[in-house]
Coordinates of C-alpha atoms in Angstrom, one line a residue:
M75 CA 21.3 86.0 88.1
F76 CA 22.5 84.3 90.7
K77 CA 22.7 80.5 89.2
L78 CA 23.8 82.5 86.5
I79 CA 26.8 83.1 88.5
C80 CA 26.9 79.7 90.0
L81 CA 27.3 78.0 86.8
S82 CA 29.8 80.7 85.4
L83 CA 32.2 80.0 88.3
L84 CA 31.9 76.0 88.3
Q85 CA 32.7 76.0 84.2
C86 CA 35.6 78.6 84.6
A87 CA 36.6 76.0 87.8
F88 CA 36.4 73.3 85.3
L89 CA 38.2 75.1 82.3
A90 CA 41.4 76.1 84.7
S91 CA 41.6 72.7 85.8
G92 CA 41.7 71.4 82.3
Q93 CA 44.8 73.7 81.9
V94 CA 46.5 72.6 85.6
F95 CA 46.1 68.8 84.5
L96 CA 47.5 69.3 81.0
K97 CA 50.1 70.9 82.8
F98 CA 50.8 68.1 84.9
A99 CA 50.3 65.8 81.8
M100 CA 53.3 68.0 79.7
Q101 CA 55.3 67.4 83.2
R102 CA 55.5 64.0 82.7
M103 CA 56.3 63.6 78.9
D104 CA 59.8 63.6 76.9
K105 CA 60.5 66.0 74.5
F106 CA 57.7 66.2 71.9
S107 CA 58.7 64.0 68.6
W108 CA 56.7 62.4 66.3
T109 CA 57.6 58.7 67.5
W110 CA 55.3 56.2 68.8
K111 CA 56.9 56.2 71.7
F112 CA 55.7 59.6 72.6
F113 CA 52.2 59.1 71.4
S114 CA 52.0 55.7 73.0
A115 CA 53.2 57.7 76.3
L116 CA 50.3 60.1 75.9
M117 CA 47.7 57.3 75.8
V118 CA 49.0 56.3 79.2
N119 CA 49.4 59.8 80.6
W120 CA 46.0 59.7 83.6
P121 CA 46.8 63.7 83.7
L122 CA 45.6 64.3 80.2
L123 CA 43.0 62.5 80.5
A124 CA 41.5 63.9 83.3
S125 CA 42.2 67.2 81.4
G126 CA 39.8 66.2 78.5
L127 CA 37.2 65.2 81.3
S128 CA 37.6 68.5 82.7
M129 CA 36.9 70.5 79.3
V130 CA 34.5 68.3 78.2
A131 CA 32.3 69.1 81.7
A132 CA 33.6 72.8 81.1
S133 CA 32.2 73.0 77.6
L134 CA 28.8 71.6 78.5
I135 CA 27.9 73.8 81.1
W136 CA 28.7 76.2 78.3
F137 CA 26.5 74.9 76.0
H138 CA 24.0 75.4 78.8
I139 CA 24.8 79.0 80.0
I140 CA 25.0 80.2 76.0
K141 CA 21.7 78.3 75.3
H142 CA 19.8 80.0 78.0
N143 CA 21.4 83.7 78.0
D144 CA 22.9 86.7 76.1
L145 CA 26.6 85.9 74.7
S146 CA 27.8 89.4 75.6
L147 CA 26.9 89.1 79.0
V148 CA 28.2 85.4 79.7
Y149 CA 31.5 85.3 77.4
P150 CA 33.9 87.9 79.2
M151 CA 32.4 85.6 82.5
I152 CA 34.9 83.2 81.1
S153 CA 37.8 85.6 81.8
L154 CA 37.6 84.3 85.8
S155 CA 39.1 81.1 84.2
Y156 CA 42.1 83.4 84.6
I157 CA 42.0 84.0 87.8
F158 CA 41.4 80.6 88.8
G159 CA 44.5 79.6 86.9
T160 CA 46.5 82.4 88.3
V161 CA 45.6 81.0 91.7
A162 CA 46.5 77.8 90.8
A163 CA 49.4 78.7 89.5
V164 CA 50.9 80.1 92.5
F165 CA 49.0 77.4 94.8
I166 CA 49.9 74.3 92.7
F167 CA 53.1 75.1 91.0
H168 CA 54.5 77.6 93.2
E169 CA 55.1 80.5 90.5
T170 CA 55.7 83.8 91.8
V171 CA 53.1 86.1 90.2
P172 CA 54.6 89.6 90.2
L173 CA 51.9 92.4 91.3
V174 CA 51.3 93.8 87.6
R175 CA 50.0 90.6 86.9
W176 CA 47.8 90.5 90.3
L177 CA 46.7 93.5 89.6
G178 CA 45.1 92.2 85.7
V179 CA 43.2 89.8 87.8
L180 CA 42.0 92.4 90.2
F181 CA 40.5 94.5 86.7
I182 CA 39.0 91.2 86.2
M183 CA 37.4 90.6 88.7
I184 CA 36.2 94.3 89.0
G185 CA 34.9 94.0 85.1
V186 CA 33.1 91.1 86.1
A187 CA 31.4 92.5 88.8
F188 CA 30.6 95.6 86.4
L189 CA 28.5 93.1 83.9
A190 CA 26.9 90.9 86.5
K191 CA 25.5 94.3 87.9
S192 CA 24.4 95.4 84.9
A193 CA 22.5 92.5 83.7

């Protein structure tokens, strides 16, 4: 179980970092348009590449996790990435997160703890 939790945390960290890099990438871009200028700017947007690499890493770890564990156990564990994302929103993007969202994060943590206990 310890190995599964560690792998799930690593996978969720890659998922959340992929979203953080994607937000950085989109902040660097001009307004969306179906133009060569827009898409050529995407090609040299390093945070977009970092986002893709993070997602690939998360997917590879996920392949291993679902091959060796029950989907009904591990799929809800992906929700841990919401916790990482919320923390990143506060510390990286300096967003204000209201109390009700923190309560949601707490409920997610409690739910994952119940899942881990039941396995």
